[in-house]
Amino acid sequence: FVCWWARGRAVRIFKKEFALPTLPIALAQTAVACADLLVAAACLYVLLPEHSSISFADFLPNYLLAQVAVVLTHVPGGVGVLELILMHIIHGVVPQRLFGAILVFRVLYYIIPLLISVLLLFLYEFRLRRRTPEEIAREEKETLLPPTA
């Protein structure tokens, strides 16, 4: 709605101007955010014990409510907040097993992607450091110059 209302406008904050996304981009961002929340909830739901008596349709609103609480508290990563809220509002799962599922979820959904990205960044930086300044300048010159026929 904001993007439709502010078509072609920009937001000005402390002498900096920020262009608002177009409506298709805003809708795409909203769809991706919704998909991310659904996938995260599904990942955590799959990690719950098999004998838990909660369905995904009952679990999803509880997970979304916990995520809202995480955003409102401004705790980095929501550490502790997500666990506390879910352990208080989800019934039918042994609390120790729920806490274990949440810890495994944190490792799978946050820690492993972080480690992979750190490794990729390290490899990228290592590759850049091996090249000499002359090689970098030559590559930049080749990409900036139009091809000659």
mmCIF file of N, CA, C and O in Angstrom, residues 20-123:
data_model
loop_
_atom_site.group_PDB
_atom_site.id
_atom_site.type_symbol
_atom_site.label_atom_id
_atom_site.label_comp_id
_atom_site.label_asym_id
_atom_site.label_seq_id
_atom_site.Cartn_x
_atom_site.Cartn_y
_atom_site.Cartn_z
ATOM 1 N N LEU A 20 11.733 4.551 -2.971
ATOM 2 C CA LEU A 20 10.892 3.429 -2.566
ATOM 3 C C LEU A 20 10.818 2.420 -3.715
ATOM 4 O O LEU A 20 10.883 2.793 -4.880
ATOM 5 N N PRO A 21 10.681 1.144 -3.381
ATOM 6 C CA PRO A 21 10.596 0.150 -4.454
ATOM 7 C C PRO A 21 9.285 0.284 -5.210
ATOM 8 O O PRO A 21 8.291 0.789 -4.690
ATOM 9 N N THR A 22 9.295 -0.183 -6.428
ATOM 10 C CA THR A 22 8.065 -0.183 -7.215
ATOM 11 C C THR A 22 7.116 -1.227 -6.624
ATOM 12 O O THR A 22 7.520 -2.089 -5.837
ATOM 13 N N LEU A 23 5.857 -1.153 -7.022
ATOM 14 C CA LEU A 23 4.869 -2.080 -6.491
ATOM 15 C C LEU A 23 5.221 -3.542 -6.780
ATOM 16 O O LEU A 23 5.153 -4.379 -5.872
ATOM 17 N N PRO A 24 5.648 -3.906 -8.005
ATOM 18 C CA PRO A 24 6.015 -5.312 -8.231
ATOM 19 C C PRO A 24 7.171 -5.781 -7.342
ATOM 20 O O PRO A 24 7.157 -6.896 -6.838
ATOM 21 N N ILE A 25 8.152 -4.927 -7.134
ATOM 22 C CA ILE A 25 9.281 -5.299 -6.279
ATOM 23 C C ILE A 25 8.823 -5.436 -4.835
ATOM 24 O O ILE A 25 9.211 -6.367 -4.121
ATOM 25 N N ALA A 26 7.981 -4.524 -4.361
ATOM 26 C CA ALA A 26 7.471 -4.604 -2.995
ATOM 27 C C ALA A 26 6.648 -5.873 -2.789
ATOM 28 O O ALA A 26 6.753 -6.532 -1.756
ATOM 29 N N LEU A 27 5.839 -6.242 -3.779
ATOM 30 C CA LEU A 27 5.056 -7.466 -3.672
ATOM 31 C C LEU A 27 5.959 -8.698 -3.686
ATOM 32 O O LEU A 27 5.725 -9.661 -2.945
ATOM 33 N N ALA A 28 6.998 -8.663 -4.502
ATOM 34 C CA ALA A 28 7.945 -9.776 -4.545
ATOM 35 C C ALA A 28 8.684 -9.911 -3.207
ATOM 36 O O ALA A 28 8.877 -11.026 -2.704
ATOM 37 N N GLN A 29 9.085 -8.791 -2.618
ATOM 38 C CA GLN A 29 9.756 -8.828 -1.319
ATOM 39 C C GLN A 29 8.833 -9.387 -0.243
ATOM 40 O O GLN A 29 9.259 -10.176 0.608
ATOM 41 N N THR A 30 7.571 -9.006 -0.295
ATOM 42 C CA THR A 30 6.602 -9.521 0.674
ATOM 43 C C THR A 30 6.405 -11.023 0.491
ATOM 44 O O THR A 30 6.345 -11.770 1.473
ATOM 45 N N ALA A 31 6.335 -11.479 -0.746
ATOM 46 C CA ALA A 31 6.170 -12.906 -1.009
ATOM 47 C C ALA A 31 7.377 -13.704 -0.519
ATOM 48 O O ALA A 31 7.225 -14.777 0.079
ATOM 49 N N VAL A 32 8.571 -13.182 -0.755
ATOM 50 C CA VAL A 32 9.785 -13.871 -0.305
ATOM 51 C C VAL A 32 9.836 -13.912 1.218
ATOM 52 O O VAL A 32 10.197 -14.938 1.813
ATOM 53 N N ALA A 33 9.461 -12.827 1.879
ATOM 54 C CA ALA A 33 9.454 -12.800 3.345
ATOM 55 C C ALA A 33 8.451 -13.801 3.904
ATOM 56 O O ALA A 33 8.743 -14.511 4.877
ATOM 57 N N CYS A 34 7.273 -13.880 3.293
ATOM 58 C CA CYS A 34 6.258 -14.856 3.733
ATOM 59 C C CYS A 34 6.756 -16.280 3.523
ATOM 60 O O CYS A 34 6.580 -17.145 4.397
ATOM 61 N N ALA A 35 7.382 -16.528 2.390
ATOM 62 C CA ALA A 35 7.920 -17.866 2.114
ATOM 63 C C ALA A 35 9.016 -18.219 3.118
ATOM 64 O O ALA A 35 9.082 -19.365 3.593
ATOM 65 N N ASP A 36 9.862 -17.261 3.455
ATOM 66 C CA ASP A 36 10.924 -17.506 4.429
ATOM 67 C C ASP A 36 10.333 -17.869 5.786
ATOM 68 O O ASP A 36 10.815 -18.803 6.450
ATOM 69 N N LEU A 37 9.315 -17.160 6.219
ATOM 70 C CA LEU A 37 8.682 -17.480 7.502
ATOM 71 C C LEU A 37 8.041 -18.862 7.476
ATOM 72 O O LEU A 37 8.137 -19.620 8.451
ATOM 73 N N LEU A 38 7.393 -19.199 6.378
ATOM 74 C CA LEU A 38 6.767 -20.524 6.270
ATOM 75 C C LEU A 38 7.816 -21.637 6.279
ATOM 76 O O LEU A 38 7.633 -22.670 6.935
ATOM 77 N N VAL A 39 8.911 -21.445 5.559
ATOM 78 C CA VAL A 39 9.958 -22.461 5.514
ATOM 79 C C VAL A 39 10.622 -22.598 6.886
ATOM 80 O O VAL A 39 10.889 -23.726 7.339
ATOM 81 N N ALA A 40 10.871 -21.491 7.549
ATOM 82 C CA ALA A 40 11.474 -21.555 8.884
ATOM 83 C C ALA A 40 10.548 -22.275 9.860
ATOM 84 O O ALA A 40 10.997 -23.124 10.647
ATOM 85 N N ALA A 41 9.262 -21.965 9.812
ATOM 86 C CA ALA A 41 8.303 -22.645 10.688
ATOM 87 C C ALA A 41 8.240 -24.130 10.360
ATOM 88 O O ALA A 41 8.181 -24.977 11.269
ATOM 89 N N ALA A 42 8.270 -24.469 9.082
ATOM 90 C CA ALA A 42 8.232 -25.880 8.685
ATOM 91 C C ALA A 42 9.490 -26.612 9.155
ATOM 92 O O ALA A 42 9.413 -27.769 9.592
ATOM 93 N N CYS A 43 10.647 -25.958 9.070
ATOM 94 C CA CYS A 43 11.888 -26.575 9.536
ATOM 95 C C CYS A 43 11.807 -26.891 11.033
ATOM 96 O O CYS A 43 12.191 -27.982 11.461
ATOM 97 N N LEU A 44 11.323 -25.938 11.802
ATOM 98 C CA LEU A 44 11.203 -26.176 13.241
ATOM 99 C C LEU A 44 10.144 -27.225 13.535
ATOM 100 O O LEU A 44 10.324 -28.078 14.405
ATOM 101 N N TYR A 45 9.054 -27.206 12.801
ATOM 102 C CA TYR A 45 7.982 -28.182 13.028
ATOM 103 C C TYR A 45 8.468 -29.605 12.749
ATOM 104 O O TYR A 45 8.143 -30.544 13.479
ATOM 105 N N VAL A 46 9.270 -29.764 11.702
ATOM 106 C CA VAL A 46 9.795 -31.084 11.360
ATOM 107 C C VAL A 46 10.714 -31.603 12.468
ATOM 108 O O VAL A 46 10.806 -32.819 12.689
ATOM 109 N N LEU A 47 11.375 -30.710 13.179
ATOM 110 C CA LEU A 47 12.291 -31.119 14.239
ATOM 111 C C LEU A 47 11.585 -31.482 15.544
ATOM 112 O O LEU A 47 12.217 -32.027 16.443
ATOM 113 N N LEU A 48 10.293 -31.185 15.646
ATOM 114 C CA LEU A 48 9.556 -31.545 16.863
ATOM 115 C C LEU A 48 9.481 -33.067 16.972
ATOM 116 O O LEU A 48 9.503 -33.772 15.963
ATOM 117 N N PRO A 49 9.366 -33.574 18.186
ATOM 118 C CA PRO A 49 9.263 -35.035 18.350
ATOM 119 C C PRO A 49 8.066 -35.598 17.599
ATOM 120 O O PRO A 49 7.030 -34.934 17.452
ATOM 121 N N GLU A 50 8.198 -36.838 17.138
ATOM 122 C CA GLU A 50 7.144 -37.470 16.349
ATOM 123 C C GLU A 50 5.836 -37.611 17.106
ATOM 124 O O GLU A 50 4.770 -37.515 16.525
ATOM 125 N N HIS A 51 5.912 -37.841 18.396
ATOM 126 C CA HIS A 51 4.707 -38.079 19.167
ATOM 127 C C HIS A 51 4.057 -36.793 19.698
ATOM 128 O O HIS A 51 3.186 -36.847 20.542
ATOM 129 N N SER A 52 4.482 -35.644 19.183
ATOM 130 C CA SER A 52 3.853 -34.397 19.628
ATOM 131 C C SER A 52 2.439 -34.305 19.044
ATOM 132 O O SER A 52 2.176 -34.758 17.937
ATOM 133 N N SER A 53 1.549 -33.720 19.823
ATOM 134 C CA SER A 53 0.136 -33.706 19.430
ATOM 135 C C SER A 53 -0.282 -32.394 18.775
ATOM 136 O O SER A 53 -1.459 -32.059 18.761
ATOM 137 N N ILE A 54 0.662 -31.649 18.216
ATOM 138 C CA ILE A 54 0.338 -30.363 17.604
ATOM 139 C C ILE A 54 0.454 -30.482 16.084
ATOM 140 O O ILE A 54 1.404 -31.083 15.573
ATOM 141 N N SER A 55 -0.509 -29.937 15.390
ATOM 142 C CA SER A 55 -0.468 -29.954 13.925
ATOM 143 C C SER A 55 0.249 -28.695 13.432
ATOM 144 O O SER A 55 0.424 -27.729 14.175
ATOM 145 N N PHE A 56 0.638 -28.724 12.164
ATOM 146 C CA PHE A 56 1.322 -27.552 11.607
ATOM 147 C C PHE A 56 0.401 -26.335 11.596
ATOM 148 O O PHE A 56 0.843 -25.211 11.829
ATOM 149 N N ALA A 57 -0.888 -26.565 11.366
ATOM 150 C CA ALA A 57 -1.854 -25.457 11.364
ATOM 151 C C ALA A 57 -1.960 -24.815 12.743
ATOM 152 O O ALA A 57 -2.219 -23.608 12.855
ATOM 153 N N ASP A 58 -1.754 -25.586 13.799
ATOM 154 C CA ASP A 58 -1.753 -25.022 15.153
ATOM 155 C C ASP A 58 -0.391 -24.441 15.515
ATOM 156 O O ASP A 58 -0.301 -23.496 16.294
ATOM 157 N N PHE A 59 0.657 -25.026 14.965
ATOM 158 C CA PHE A 59 2.012 -24.581 15.285
ATOM 159 C C PHE A 59 2.351 -23.241 14.628
ATOM 160 O O PHE A 59 3.000 -22.391 15.234
ATOM 161 N N LEU A 60 1.922 -23.054 13.376
ATOM 162 C CA LEU A 60 2.306 -21.865 12.609
ATOM 163 C C LEU A 60 1.928 -20.545 13.286
ATOM 164 O O LEU A 60 2.791 -19.658 13.409
ATOM 165 N N PRO A 61 0.685 -20.355 13.775
ATOM 166 C CA PRO A 61 0.387 -19.074 14.441
ATOM 167 C C PRO A 61 1.230 -18.847 15.690
ATOM 168 O O PRO A 61 1.617 -17.711 15.981
ATOM 169 N N ASN A 62 1.536 -19.933 16.419
ATOM 170 C CA ASN A 62 2.386 -19.793 17.600
ATOM 171 C C ASN A 62 3.792 -19.349 17.215
ATOM 172 O O ASN A 62 4.391 -18.485 17.859
ATOM 173 N N TYR A 63 4.316 -19.932 16.152
ATOM 174 C CA TYR A 63 5.649 -19.555 15.681
ATOM 175 C C TYR A 63 5.662 -18.095 15.212
ATOM 176 O O TYR A 63 6.576 -17.336 15.533
ATOM 177 N N LEU A 64 4.644 -17.695 14.468
ATOM 178 C CA LEU A 64 4.583 -16.313 13.977
ATOM 179 C C LEU A 64 4.449 -15.323 15.122
ATOM 180 O O LEU A 64 5.059 -14.245 15.101
ATOM 181 N N LEU A 65 3.668 -15.678 16.143
ATOM 182 C CA LEU A 65 3.543 -14.815 17.321
ATOM 183 C C LEU A 65 4.887 -14.679 18.026
ATOM 184 O O LEU A 65 5.267 -13.579 18.451
ATOM 185 N N ALA A 66 5.612 -15.785 18.128
ATOM 186 C CA ALA A 66 6.940 -15.730 18.746
ATOM 187 C C ALA A 66 7.881 -14.856 17.923
ATOM 188 O O ALA A 66 8.686 -14.107 18.487
ATOM 189 N N GLN A 67 7.785 -14.915 16.604
ATOM 190 C CA GLN A 67 8.631 -14.068 15.757
ATOM 191 C C GLN A 67 8.294 -12.587 15.938
ATOM 192 O O GLN A 67 9.187 -11.739 15.922
ATOM 193 N N VAL A 68 7.021 -12.270 16.088
ATOM 194 C CA VAL A 68 6.624 -10.881 16.351
ATOM 195 C C VAL A 68 7.235 -10.413 17.665
ATOM 196 O O VAL A 68 7.760 -9.299 17.769
ATOM 197 N N ALA A 69 7.191 -11.264 18.684
ATOM 198 C CA ALA A 69 7.790 -10.914 19.977
ATOM 199 C C ALA A 69 9.295 -10.706 19.844
ATOM 200 O O ALA A 69 9.859 -9.792 20.453
ATOM 201 N N VAL A 70 9.943 -11.526 19.027
ATOM 202 C CA VAL A 70 11.385 -11.377 18.796
ATOM 203 C C VAL A 70 11.686 -10.016 18.179
ATOM 204 O O VAL A 70 12.608 -9.319 18.585
ATOM 205 N N VAL A 71 10.885 -9.615 17.200
ATOM 206 C CA VAL A 71 11.107 -8.328 16.535
ATOM 207 C C VAL A 71 10.869 -7.173 17.508
ATOM 208 O O VAL A 71 11.624 -6.198 17.529
ATOM 209 N N LEU A 72 9.849 -7.287 18.326
ATOM 210 C CA LEU A 72 9.517 -6.203 19.254
ATOM 211 C C LEU A 72 10.532 -6.045 20.377
ATOM 212 O O LEU A 72 10.712 -4.941 20.889
ATOM 213 N N THR A 73 11.204 -7.120 20.767
ATOM 214 C CA THR A 73 12.156 -7.022 21.874
ATOM 215 C C THR A 73 13.511 -6.467 21.457
ATOM 216 O O THR A 73 14.262 -6.006 22.313
ATOM 217 N N HIS A 74 13.851 -6.518 20.191
ATOM 218 C CA HIS A 74 15.139 -6.037 19.673
ATOM 219 C C HIS A 74 16.331 -6.789 20.267
ATOM 220 O O HIS A 74 17.435 -6.259 20.319
ATOM 221 N N VAL A 75 16.111 -8.012 20.743
ATOM 222 C CA VAL A 75 17.212 -8.834 21.228
ATOM 223 C C VAL A 75 17.930 -9.402 20.006
ATOM 224 O O VAL A 75 17.277 -9.948 19.115
ATOM 225 N N PRO A 76 19.257 -9.272 19.929
ATOM 226 C CA PRO A 76 19.968 -9.782 18.754
ATOM 227 C C PRO A 76 19.694 -11.266 18.517
ATOM 228 O O PRO A 76 19.938 -12.104 19.378
ATOM 229 N N GLY A 77 19.180 -11.569 17.348
ATOM 230 C CA GLY A 77 18.874 -12.940 16.988
ATOM 231 C C GLY A 77 17.683 -13.521 17.725
ATOM 232 O O GLY A 77 17.349 -14.678 17.530
ATOM 233 N N GLY A 78 17.065 -12.738 18.582
ATOM 234 C CA GLY A 78 15.933 -13.249 19.345
ATOM 235 C C GLY A 78 16.319 -14.357 20.295
ATOM 236 O O GLY A 78 15.477 -15.157 20.714
ATOM 237 N N VAL A 79 17.602 -14.416 20.663
ATOM 238 C CA VAL A 79 18.097 -15.502 21.501
ATOM 239 C C VAL A 79 17.410 -15.438 22.866
ATOM 240 O O VAL A 79 17.447 -14.426 23.557
ATOM 241 N N GLY A 80 16.762 -16.510 23.204
ATOM 242 C CA GLY A 80 16.054 -16.602 24.474
ATOM 243 C C GLY A 80 14.594 -16.241 24.367
ATOM 244 O O GLY A 80 13.748 -16.863 25.001
ATOM 245 N N VAL A 81 14.279 -15.246 23.573
ATOM 246 C CA VAL A 81 12.899 -14.798 23.438
ATOM 247 C C VAL A 81 12.080 -15.839 22.687
ATOM 248 O O VAL A 81 11.003 -16.248 23.143
ATOM 249 N N LEU A 82 12.581 -16.283 21.552
ATOM 250 C CA LEU A 82 11.872 -17.292 20.759
ATOM 251 C C LEU A 82 11.668 -18.564 21.583
ATOM 252 O O LEU A 82 10.561 -19.112 21.622
ATOM 253 N N GLU A 83 12.715 -18.997 22.257
ATOM 254 C CA GLU A 83 12.630 -20.210 23.048
ATOM 255 C C GLU A 83 11.585 -20.065 24.158
ATOM 256 O O GLU A 83 10.741 -20.944 24.353
ATOM 257 N N LEU A 84 11.633 -18.951 24.882
ATOM 258 C CA LEU A 84 10.720 -18.729 26.004
ATOM 259 C C LEU A 84 9.265 -18.683 25.539
ATOM 260 O O LEU A 84 8.398 -19.349 26.124
ATOM 261 N N ILE A 85 9.005 -17.934 24.491
ATOM 262 C CA ILE A 85 7.622 -17.802 24.007
ATOM 263 C C ILE A 85 7.101 -19.153 23.532
ATOM 264 O O ILE A 85 5.996 -19.563 23.889
ATOM 265 N N LEU A 86 7.882 -19.851 22.710
ATOM 266 C CA LEU A 86 7.416 -21.134 22.188
ATOM 267 C C LEU A 86 7.206 -22.154 23.301
ATOM 268 O O LEU A 86 6.248 -22.928 23.264
ATOM 269 N N MET A 87 8.071 -22.154 24.295
ATOM 270 C CA MET A 87 7.921 -23.120 25.377
ATOM 271 C C MET A 87 6.698 -22.816 26.237
ATOM 272 O O MET A 87 6.148 -23.717 26.869
ATOM 273 N N HIS A 88 6.254 -21.566 26.273
ATOM 274 C CA HIS A 88 5.080 -21.214 27.076
ATOM 275 C C HIS A 88 3.766 -21.385 26.324
ATOM 276 O O HIS A 88 2.736 -21.627 26.955
ATOM 277 N N ILE A 89 3.763 -21.245 25.006
ATOM 278 C CA ILE A 89 2.476 -21.290 24.299
ATOM 279 C C ILE A 89 2.220 -22.596 23.565
ATOM 280 O O ILE A 89 1.098 -22.847 23.159
ATOM 281 N N ILE A 90 3.249 -23.433 23.401
ATOM 282 C CA ILE A 90 3.037 -24.712 22.723
ATOM 283 C C ILE A 90 2.852 -25.799 23.782
ATOM 284 O O ILE A 90 3.725 -26.032 24.618
ATOM 285 N N HIS A 91 1.707 -26.436 23.726
ATOM 286 C CA HIS A 91 1.405 -27.529 24.644
ATOM 287 C C HIS A 91 1.363 -28.824 23.845
ATOM 288 O O HIS A 91 1.143 -28.832 22.650
ATOM 289 N N GLY A 92 1.566 -29.925 24.510
ATOM 290 C CA GLY A 92 1.540 -31.212 23.834
ATOM 291 C C GLY A 92 2.915 -31.696 23.431
ATOM 292 O O GLY A 92 3.041 -32.729 22.775
ATOM 293 N N VAL A 93 3.950 -30.939 23.789
ATOM 294 C CA VAL A 93 5.327 -31.344 23.512
ATOM 295 C C VAL A 93 6.091 -31.237 24.824
ATOM 296 O O VAL A 93 5.961 -30.250 25.555
ATOM 297 N N VAL A 94 6.885 -32.242 25.131
ATOM 298 C CA VAL A 94 7.708 -32.212 26.336
ATOM 299 C C VAL A 94 8.653 -31.010 26.234
ATOM 300 O O VAL A 94 9.335 -30.843 25.219
ATOM 301 N N PRO A 95 8.693 -30.137 27.259
ATOM 302 C CA PRO A 95 9.499 -28.904 27.162
ATOM 303 C C PRO A 95 10.976 -29.145 26.819
ATOM 304 O O PRO A 95 11.554 -28.389 26.051
ATOM 305 N N GLN A 96 11.573 -30.202 27.381
ATOM 306 C CA GLN A 96 12.985 -30.467 27.089
ATOM 307 C C GLN A 96 13.185 -30.831 25.623
ATOM 308 O O GLN A 96 14.166 -30.415 24.999
ATOM 309 N N ARG A 97 12.258 -31.583 25.073
ATOM 310 C CA ARG A 97 12.369 -31.953 23.659
ATOM 311 C C ARG A 97 12.103 -30.753 22.753
ATOM 312 O O ARG A 97 12.721 -30.614 21.704
ATOM 313 N N LEU A 98 11.181 -29.890 23.147
ATOM 314 C CA LEU A 98 10.925 -28.670 22.377
ATOM 315 C C LEU A 98 12.155 -27.777 22.383
ATOM 316 O O LEU A 98 12.550 -27.240 21.347
ATOM 317 N N PHE A 99 12.785 -27.626 23.551
ATOM 318 C CA PHE A 99 13.990 -26.802 23.637
ATOM 319 C C PHE A 99 15.105 -27.394 22.780
ATOM 320 O O PHE A 99 15.823 -26.671 22.088
ATOM 321 N N GLY A 100 15.242 -28.720 22.802
ATOM 322 C CA GLY A 100 16.241 -29.367 21.954
ATOM 323 C C GLY A 100 15.962 -29.140 20.480
ATOM 324 O O GLY A 100 16.881 -28.889 19.691
ATOM 325 N N ALA A 101 14.680 -29.213 20.090
ATOM 326 C CA ALA A 101 14.320 -28.972 18.688
ATOM 327 C C ALA A 101 14.650 -27.535 18.291
ATOM 328 O O ALA A 101 15.129 -27.284 17.173
ATOM 329 N N ILE A 102 14.410 -26.595 19.194
ATOM 330 C CA ILE A 102 14.710 -25.189 18.893
ATOM 331 C C ILE A 102 16.217 -24.985 18.748
ATOM 332 O O ILE A 102 16.672 -24.254 17.854
ATOM 333 N N LEU A 103 17.009 -25.639 19.594
ATOM 334 C CA LEU A 103 18.462 -25.507 19.474
ATOM 335 C C LEU A 103 18.972 -26.085 18.157
ATOM 336 O O LEU A 103 19.814 -25.473 17.489
ATOM 337 N N VAL A 104 18.464 -27.250 17.767
ATOM 338 C CA VAL A 104 18.863 -27.840 16.487
ATOM 339 C C VAL A 104 18.418 -26.931 15.343
ATOM 340 O O VAL A 104 19.159 -26.730 14.370
ATOM 341 N N PHE A 105 17.229 -26.355 15.459
ATOM 342 C CA PHE A 105 16.732 -25.413 14.454
ATOM 343 C C PHE A 105 17.682 -24.230 14.318
ATOM 344 O O PHE A 105 18.015 -23.821 13.205
ATOM 345 N N ARG A 106 18.113 -23.678 15.435
ATOM 346 C CA ARG A 106 19.043 -22.531 15.384
ATOM 347 C C ARG A 106 20.340 -22.918 14.673
ATOM 348 O O ARG A 106 20.876 -22.134 13.895
ATOM 349 N N VAL A 107 20.839 -24.103 14.953
ATOM 350 C CA VAL A 107 22.078 -24.546 14.304
ATOM 351 C C VAL A 107 21.858 -24.715 12.804
ATOM 352 O O VAL A 107 22.653 -24.229 11.997
ATOM 353 N N LEU A 108 20.766 -25.381 12.429
ATOM 354 C CA LEU A 108 20.513 -25.645 11.010
ATOM 355 C C LEU A 108 20.154 -24.391 10.224
ATOM 356 O O LEU A 108 20.571 -24.233 9.075
ATOM 357 N N TYR A 109 19.389 -23.510 10.828
ATOM 358 C CA TYR A 109 18.845 -22.378 10.078
ATOM 359 C C TYR A 109 19.718 -21.125 10.161
ATOM 360 O O TYR A 109 19.628 -20.260 9.303
ATOM 361 N N TYR A 110 20.566 -21.041 11.193
ATOM 362 C CA TYR A 110 21.380 -19.832 11.356
ATOM 363 C C TYR A 110 22.882 -20.120 11.357
ATOM 364 O O TYR A 110 23.645 -19.460 10.644
ATOM 365 N N ILE A 111 23.329 -21.064 12.164
ATOM 366 C CA ILE A 111 24.769 -21.269 12.352
ATOM 367 C C ILE A 111 25.424 -21.879 11.111
ATOM 368 O O ILE A 111 26.456 -21.387 10.652
ATOM 369 N N ILE A 112 24.852 -22.937 10.560
ATOM 370 C CA ILE A 112 25.459 -23.574 9.378
ATOM 371 C C ILE A 112 25.527 -22.618 8.182
ATOM 372 O O ILE A 112 26.580 -22.502 7.555
ATOM 373 N N PRO A 113 24.443 -21.870 7.838
ATOM 374 C CA PRO A 113 24.590 -20.890 6.749
ATOM 375 C C PRO A 113 25.636 -19.811 7.052
ATOM 376 O O PRO A 113 26.359 -19.372 6.153
ATOM 377 N N LEU A 114 25.747 -19.414 8.320
ATOM 378 C CA LEU A 114 26.772 -18.439 8.685
ATOM 379 C C LEU A 114 28.168 -19.002 8.438
ATOM 380 O O LEU A 114 29.025 -18.317 7.860
ATOM 381 N N LEU A 115 28.406 -20.224 8.855
ATOM 382 C CA LEU A 115 29.718 -20.830 8.649
ATOM 383 C C LEU A 115 30.041 -21.006 7.170
ATOM 384 O O LEU A 115 31.181 -20.789 6.745
ATOM 385 N N ILE A 116 29.049 -21.396 6.384
ATOM 386 C CA ILE A 116 29.269 -21.533 4.943
ATOM 387 C C ILE A 116 29.622 -20.192 4.318
ATOM 388 O O ILE A 116 30.544 -20.086 3.503
ATOM 389 N N SER A 117 28.910 -19.142 4.722
ATOM 390 C CA SER A 117 29.192 -17.821 4.145
ATOM 391 C C SER A 117 30.552 -17.295 4.583
ATOM 392 O O SER A 117 31.249 -16.654 3.795
ATOM 393 N N VAL A 118 30.956 -17.565 5.824
ATOM 394 C CA VAL A 118 32.288 -17.157 6.272
ATOM 395 C C VAL A 118 33.362 -17.884 5.470
ATOM 396 O O VAL A 118 34.354 -17.274 5.055
ATOM 397 N N LEU A 119 33.164 -19.170 5.229
ATOM 398 C CA LEU A 119 34.119 -19.929 4.423
ATOM 399 C C LEU A 119 34.210 -19.384 3.004
ATOM 400 O O LEU A 119 35.310 -19.194 2.461
ATOM 401 N N LEU A 120 33.066 -19.099 2.384
ATOM 402 C CA LEU A 120 33.072 -18.548 1.031
ATOM 403 C C LEU A 120 33.731 -17.170 0.993
ATOM 404 O O LEU A 120 34.473 -16.863 0.051
ATOM 405 N N LEU A 121 33.471 -16.337 2.008
ATOM 406 C CA LEU A 121 34.118 -15.027 2.069
ATOM 407 C C LEU A 121 35.624 -15.183 2.214
ATOM 408 O O LEU A 121 36.400 -14.472 1.561
ATOM 409 N N PHE A 122 36.057 -16.105 3.055
ATOM 410 C CA PHE A 122 37.487 -16.350 3.226
ATOM 411 C C PHE A 122 38.131 -16.774 1.908
ATOM 412 O O PHE A 122 39.183 -16.272 1.529
ATOM 413 N N LEU A 123 37.486 -17.710 1.212
ATOM 414 C CA LEU A 123 38.034 -18.162 -0.072
ATOM 415 C C LEU A 123 38.083 -17.040 -1.096
ATOM 416 O O LEU A 123 39.063 -16.907 -1.841
#
